[in-house]
Structure formats: C-alpha cells, structure tokens
Tab-separated table of C-alpha atoms in Angstrom:
chain	number	residue	atom	x	y	z
C	28	MET	CA	14.828	-19.007	-40.370
C	29	ASP	CA	14.769	-18.238	-36.672
C	30	ALA	CA	16.062	-14.726	-37.339
C	31	GLU	CA	13.310	-14.176	-39.924
C	32	ARG	CA	10.627	-15.408	-37.527
C	33	LEU	CA	12.001	-13.183	-34.782
C	34	ALA	CA	11.971	-10.172	-37.094
C	35	ALA	CA	8.404	-10.956	-38.162
C	36	LEU	CA	7.338	-11.311	-34.519
C	37	HIS	CA	8.987	-7.987	-33.714
C	38	ARG	CA	7.084	-6.268	-36.539
C	39	MET	CA	3.820	-7.923	-35.496
C	40	SER	CA	4.218	-6.920	-31.858
C	41	GLY	CA	4.981	-3.354	-32.928
C	42	ALA	CA	1.837	-3.282	-35.057
C	43	ILE	CA	-0.278	-4.649	-32.188
C	44	VAL	CA	1.099	-2.049	-29.791
C	45	HIS	CA	0.386	0.658	-32.375
C	46	ASP	CA	-3.219	-0.485	-32.814
C	47	LEU	CA	-3.765	-0.826	-29.075
C	48	ASN	CA	-2.430	2.691	-28.626
C	49	ASN	CA	-5.030	3.915	-31.105
C	50	LEU	CA	-7.764	2.099	-29.169
C	51	PHE	CA	-6.593	3.645	-25.913
C	52	GLY	CA	-6.802	7.006	-27.636
C	53	VAL	CA	-10.473	6.322	-28.388
C	54	ILE	CA	-11.108	5.243	-24.758
C	55	VAL	CA	-9.362	8.335	-23.401
C	56	GLY	CA	-11.343	10.623	-25.707
C	57	ALA	CA	-14.660	8.943	-24.858
C	58	ASN	CA	-14.039	9.203	-21.111
C	59	GLU	CA	-13.011	12.853	-21.424
C	60	ARG	CA	-16.270	13.626	-23.239
C	61	LEU	CA	-18.306	11.559	-20.771
C	62	ALA	CA	-16.747	13.345	-17.788
C	63	GLU	CA	-17.579	16.725	-19.343
C	64	GLU	CA	-21.207	15.761	-20.059
C	65	LEU	CA	-21.805	14.365	-16.561
C	66	GLY	CA	-20.964	17.695	-14.942
C	67	GLU	CA	-18.854	18.633	-11.956
C	68	GLY	CA	-18.681	16.698	-8.718
C	69	GLY	CA	-21.063	13.793	-9.282
C	70	ASP	CA	-20.233	10.173	-8.516
C	71	ARG	CA	-20.662	9.179	-12.155
C	72	GLN	CA	-18.192	11.829	-13.249
C	73	LYS	CA	-15.710	10.552	-10.666
C	74	LEU	CA	-16.009	7.054	-12.151
C	75	ALA	CA	-15.506	8.450	-15.647
C	76	LEU	CA	-12.386	10.304	-14.474
C	77	ILE	CA	-11.017	7.124	-12.882
C	78	GLY	CA	-11.632	5.289	-16.167
C	79	LEU	CA	-9.854	8.113	-17.992
C	80	GLU	CA	-6.904	7.912	-15.606
C	81	ALA	CA	-6.643	4.128	-16.041
C	82	ALA	CA	-6.753	4.480	-19.832
C	83	GLU	CA	-4.005	7.104	-19.739
C	84	ARG	CA	-1.858	4.748	-17.640
C	85	GLY	CA	-2.530	1.957	-20.137
C	86	ALA	CA	-1.403	4.195	-22.995
C	87	ALA	CA	1.729	5.095	-21.023
C	88	LEU	CA	2.478	1.389	-20.530
C	89	LEU	CA	2.195	0.819	-24.269
C	90	ARG	CA	4.621	3.669	-24.920
C	91	ARG	CA	6.962	2.049	-22.403
C	92	LEU	CA	6.646	-1.249	-24.277
C	93	LEU	CA	7.571	0.490	-27.521
C	94	THR	CA	10.569	2.062	-25.788
C	95	LEU	CA	11.762	-1.349	-24.611
C	96	ALA	CA	11.250	-2.843	-28.069
C	97	GLN	CA	13.456	-0.084	-29.493
C	98	ASP	CA	16.174	-0.788	-26.881
C	99	GLU	CA	15.722	2.620	-25.318
C	100	ALA	CA	15.863	3.080	-21.553
C	101	PRO	CA	12.764	4.703	-20.014
C	102	GLU	CA	13.273	8.196	-18.617
C	103	LEU	CA	14.053	8.181	-14.902
C	104	ASP	CA	12.835	11.480	-13.484
C	105	PRO	CA	12.233	12.455	-9.853
C	106	ILE	CA	8.819	11.107	-8.843
C	107	ASP	CA	6.546	12.789	-6.297
C	108	CYS	CA	5.654	9.866	-4.007
C	109	ALA	CA	2.563	11.576	-2.560
C	110	ASP	CA	1.195	12.145	-6.060
C	111	VAL	CA	1.807	8.489	-6.969
C	112	LEU	CA	-0.031	7.300	-3.847
C	113	GLN	CA	-2.995	9.564	-4.567
C	114	THR	CA	-3.279	8.034	-8.051
C	115	LEU	CA	-2.893	4.568	-6.556
C	116	ARG	CA	-5.734	5.208	-4.096
C	117	ARG	CA	-8.155	5.991	-6.943
C	118	LEU	CA	-7.145	3.048	-9.142
C	119	ALA	CA	-6.817	0.433	-6.399
C	120	ARG	CA	-10.188	1.315	-4.838
C	121	GLN	CA	-11.932	0.331	-8.075
C	122	ALA	CA	-9.950	-2.904	-8.405
C	123	ILE	CA	-10.222	-4.195	-4.823
C	124	ALA	CA	-13.480	-5.731	-3.541
C	125	PRO	CA	-15.716	-3.138	-1.809
C	126	GLY	CA	-15.745	-5.209	1.390
C	127	VAL	CA	-11.975	-4.828	1.828
C	128	ARG	CA	-10.835	-1.626	3.553
C	129	LEU	CA	-8.172	0.323	1.689
C	130	SER	CA	-6.001	2.841	3.544
C	131	VAL	CA	-3.390	4.800	1.599
C	132	TRP	CA	-1.239	7.139	3.686
C	133	THR	CA	0.526	9.916	1.788
C	134	PRO	CA	3.738	11.327	3.325
C	135	ALA	CA	3.311	14.626	5.150
C	136	ALA	CA	6.696	15.959	4.031
C	137	PRO	CA	7.863	16.158	0.377
C	138	LEU	CA	9.258	12.785	-0.699
C	139	HIS	CA	10.720	11.925	-4.099
C	140	CYS	CA	12.227	8.789	-5.598
C	141	ALA	CA	13.958	7.970	-8.877
C	142	GLY	CA	12.415	5.758	-11.525
C	143	ASP	CA	9.802	5.338	-14.211
C	144	ARG	CA	6.549	6.741	-12.789
C	145	THR	CA	4.207	4.506	-14.772
C	146	GLY	CA	6.250	1.443	-13.835
C	147	LEU	CA	6.127	2.423	-10.154
C	148	GLU	CA	2.356	2.971	-10.238
C	149	MET	CA	1.777	-0.397	-11.909
C	150	ALA	CA	4.117	-2.156	-9.458
C	151	LEU	CA	2.215	-0.716	-6.482
C	152	LEU	CA	-1.135	-1.514	-8.107
C	153	ASN	CA	-0.001	-5.124	-8.588
C	154	LEU	CA	0.919	-5.333	-4.907
C	155	CYS	CA	-2.462	-3.876	-3.913
C	156	LEU	CA	-4.361	-6.281	-6.169
C	157	ASN	CA	-2.504	-9.262	-4.713
C	158	ALA	CA	-3.199	-7.987	-1.197
C	159	GLY	CA	-6.885	-7.430	-1.944
C	160	GLN	CA	-7.290	-10.884	-3.475
C	161	ALA	CA	-5.720	-12.467	-0.393
C	162	THR	CA	-8.001	-10.555	1.988
C	163	SER	CA	-11.598	-11.487	2.714
C	164	ASP	CA	-14.424	-8.999	3.319
C	165	GLY	CA	-13.870	-7.113	6.536
C	166	GLY	CA	-10.099	-7.250	6.181
C	167	GLY	CA	-7.842	-4.400	5.203
C	168	VAL	CA	-5.042	-3.316	2.896
C	169	SER	CA	-2.790	-0.403	3.886
C	170	VAL	CA	-0.171	1.425	1.834
C	171	GLN	CA	2.402	3.964	2.928
C	172	ALA	CA	5.785	5.387	1.929
C	173	ARG	CA	8.708	6.567	4.026
C	174	ALA	CA	12.308	7.586	3.539
C	175	THR	CA	14.904	5.217	4.944
C	176	ARG	CA	18.679	4.907	4.901
C	177	LEU	CA	20.193	1.477	4.417
C	178	ALA	CA	23.524	0.857	6.129
C	179	ALA	CA	26.117	-1.401	4.538
C	180	ALA	CA	24.995	-4.685	6.104
C	181	GLU	CA	21.279	-4.239	5.395
C	182	ALA	CA	21.926	-2.965	1.877
C	183	ARG	CA	24.198	-5.930	1.157
C	184	SER	CA	21.509	-8.370	2.282
C	185	LEU	CA	19.135	-6.822	-0.285
C	186	GLY	CA	21.729	-6.654	-3.046
C	187	LEU	CA	21.736	-2.851	-2.930
C	188	THR	CA	24.289	-0.122	-2.402
C	189	PRO	CA	24.140	1.715	0.947
C	190	GLY	CA	22.255	4.999	0.921
C	191	GLY	CA	18.821	6.584	0.883
C	192	TYR	CA	15.715	4.810	-0.379
C	193	VAL	CA	11.958	5.262	-0.359
C	194	ALA	CA	10.274	2.211	1.150
C	195	PHE	CA	6.736	1.663	-0.172
C	196	THR	CA	4.936	-0.786	2.119
C	197	VAL	CA	1.763	-2.682	1.203
C	198	HIS	CA	0.328	-4.669	4.120
C	199	ASP	CA	-2.772	-6.863	4.190
C	200	THR	CA	-4.617	-8.787	6.874
C	201	GLY	CA	-5.257	-11.716	4.548
C	202	LYS	CA	-4.439	-15.413	4.594
C	203	GLY	CA	-0.680	-14.965	4.266
C	204	MET	CA	1.635	-17.551	2.714
C	205	SER	CA	3.392	-20.717	3.743
C	206	ALA	CA	7.199	-20.736	3.752
C	207	GLU	CA	7.157	-22.848	0.565
C	208	THR	CA	4.838	-20.436	-1.263
C	209	LEU	CA	6.777	-17.399	-0.026
C	210	ALA	CA	10.008	-18.854	-1.407
C	211	ARG	CA	8.482	-19.078	-4.903
C	212	ALA	CA	6.183	-16.046	-4.813
C	213	THR	CA	8.218	-13.967	-7.284
C	214	ASP	CA	8.917	-16.826	-9.713
C	215	PRO	CA	7.469	-16.024	-13.167
C	216	LEU	CA	4.214	-17.936	-13.851
C	217	PHE	CA	3.999	-19.312	-10.290
C	218	THR	CA	0.533	-18.865	-8.803
C	219	THR	CA	-1.681	-20.467	-6.170
C	220	ARG	CA	-4.911	-19.062	-7.641
C	221	PRO	CA	-6.888	-20.950	-10.333
C	222	THR	CA	-7.310	-17.773	-12.384
C	223	GLY	CA	-3.903	-16.244	-11.608
C	224	THR	CA	-1.174	-15.637	-14.196
C	225	GLY	CA	1.804	-15.700	-11.848
C	226	LEU	CA	3.157	-12.506	-13.411
C	227	GLY	CA	2.188	-9.860	-10.835
C	228	LEU	CA	4.941	-10.225	-8.241
C	229	SER	CA	7.566	-11.182	-10.823
C	230	SER	CA	6.836	-7.932	-12.712
C	231	VAL	CA	7.157	-5.958	-9.463
C	232	LEU	CA	10.538	-7.595	-8.857
C	233	ASP	CA	11.607	-6.755	-12.419
C	234	PHE	CA	10.631	-3.112	-11.884
C	235	ALA	CA	12.496	-2.949	-8.573
C	236	THR	CA	15.640	-4.415	-10.105
C	237	ALA	CA	15.540	-2.056	-13.108
C	238	ALA	CA	15.051	0.939	-10.783
C	239	GLY	CA	18.059	0.012	-8.641
C	240	GLY	CA	15.866	-1.116	-5.763
C	241	ALA	CA	14.542	-4.308	-4.225
C	242	LEU	CA	11.348	-6.134	-3.260
C	243	VAL	CA	11.006	-7.775	0.157
C	244	LEU	CA	8.086	-10.064	1.059
C	245	GLN	CA	7.220	-11.074	4.618
C	246	ALA	CA	4.346	-13.453	5.326
C	247	ARG	CA	3.050	-16.226	7.563
C	248	GLU	CA	-0.003	-18.381	7.031
C	249	GLY	CA	-3.087	-16.796	8.567
C	250	GLU	CA	-1.233	-13.613	9.518
C	251	GLY	CA	-1.256	-11.547	6.349
C	252	THR	CA	1.535	-10.350	4.071
C	253	THR	CA	3.757	-7.277	3.976
C	254	ALA	CA	5.468	-6.296	0.719
C	255	THR	CA	8.133	-3.584	0.829
C	256	LEU	CA	9.347	-2.017	-2.397
C	257	PHE	CA	12.626	-0.097	-2.091
C	258	VAL	CA	13.273	2.610	-4.706
C	259	PRO	CA	16.256	5.016	-4.669
C	260	LEU	CA	15.565	8.266	-2.824
C	261	VAL	CA	16.014	11.599	-4.591
C	262	GLN	CA	17.342	14.326	-2.313
C	263	ALA	CA	15.596	17.710	-2.193
C	264	ALA	CA	18.508	19.453	-3.955
C	265	GLU	CA	18.342	17.017	-6.884
C	266	THR	CA	14.575	17.499	-7.156
C	267	ALA	CA	14.965	21.289	-7.298
C	268	GLN	CA	17.688	21.010	-9.931
C	269	ALA	CA	15.527	18.727	-12.097
C	270	ALA	CA	12.610	21.144	-11.811
C-alpha cells in the first residue's frame, strides 16, 4: 500500500510540476509582450524585464525539480560569477525593502565556478532575502565574490578537499543572531520569524553540499551576519575547454 501511495504521489507531483511549467510559460510570454509594448529604456519596461527574468528562473527551477524526480543529476557547467551577481542584483533589489541599501560587487577579473547556475542564483537570493529581512531601514546588505585557496587545515574544518574555491559573501548590518540561534540556523523548518518557513538557509546548505562546497555563517547579536558560500573554482583553462 505504501508503495502504491508513493507511486501515486510521484505521478501527482509530476503532473503539478508540468502544469506549473505551463503557467510559467504564460507568465514569460506575457512579460515578453509587455516589455515590447512598453518600449525601450523606461522604468516600467525594466520592471517587466525583471518579472520576465524571475519567471524564467522559476521555470528553470521546475525543470530542475523534474530532473531530481527522474534521478538525473543537474548539469554542472562553468558559471560566470559576474553574470550571476548581475542577475542577483536585479532580483534581490525587488525583493528587499527599498529602505535597505543593496551593494553587489562584481569581480573585476574573470571568475568562474562549477555548479548548477539556477541553484546558485537561488541560494544567493535566499541569503540576500534573509539578510534584508534582518536589516531595518537605513541598514545595508552587501554581496561580493572572490577566488580563494583553502589549505588542508581550513578545508578539513569545512569538510572540503583542499584547493581553489569561489567564496560568495553576503553581509548585512542587521540584528545578527544569538549563539543558540546560530547553532540551529540551517536546521530544516527552524525559524525565528512568525511568517518564516525555516527552509531558506537549509536549502542553501543543501545546494552547497551538492556542489562540493560549504556554507559558513558568522553572527553576533546586534552586529549583523555574514554568510559565506564556498563553491569549487573553475580554472581559466577548464573554462576555455568547456567553451
């Protein structure tokens, strides 16, 4: 009986994902048409393009869900970190309160990491949303990426292999966390907000683990929070070969 219920649930979830994908197709098409009708360069067209971009990311997440349901691993291609951060800037600015400053610093030199691009974008967006919700008006959220090399001892402390990584850092000037909250921050369903789901940081940790990286949180009450997401670095030669 349990096997039959599981099979039925699997079919139902597949059907829901299929229907949602169709709805996202409608949203994408409507935003494309709206952006065209609004003309070039206006603020309303920019909002329509941001809505289009968000809908495309939602459709990509659904395709990823279908891939997982079919026991297929998502494709791990070299990811342009600057391009990811530019997308993040547009999406996060619409999701974070206008009174919170958002600074996203793109790397000056070419920087690539390995992973699932949509998963990385959603992980960073989750970190930005958490940071924005913890920060009152007048505060700030900053995001940047840098290449780093982890020696044996530091890598071991993070459960990683020594080598090159891209460290994405999201820092906020918000209320921070107590030691007790920090210890449970990535637990699934744990939240300190009345309307929170407790799934944001746990999903970021899941992404980091699947990508061969790690998530590090540093926080003190009243002093803000810094989240660092480590993702394996792709060397320039590997990027050229993939291209």
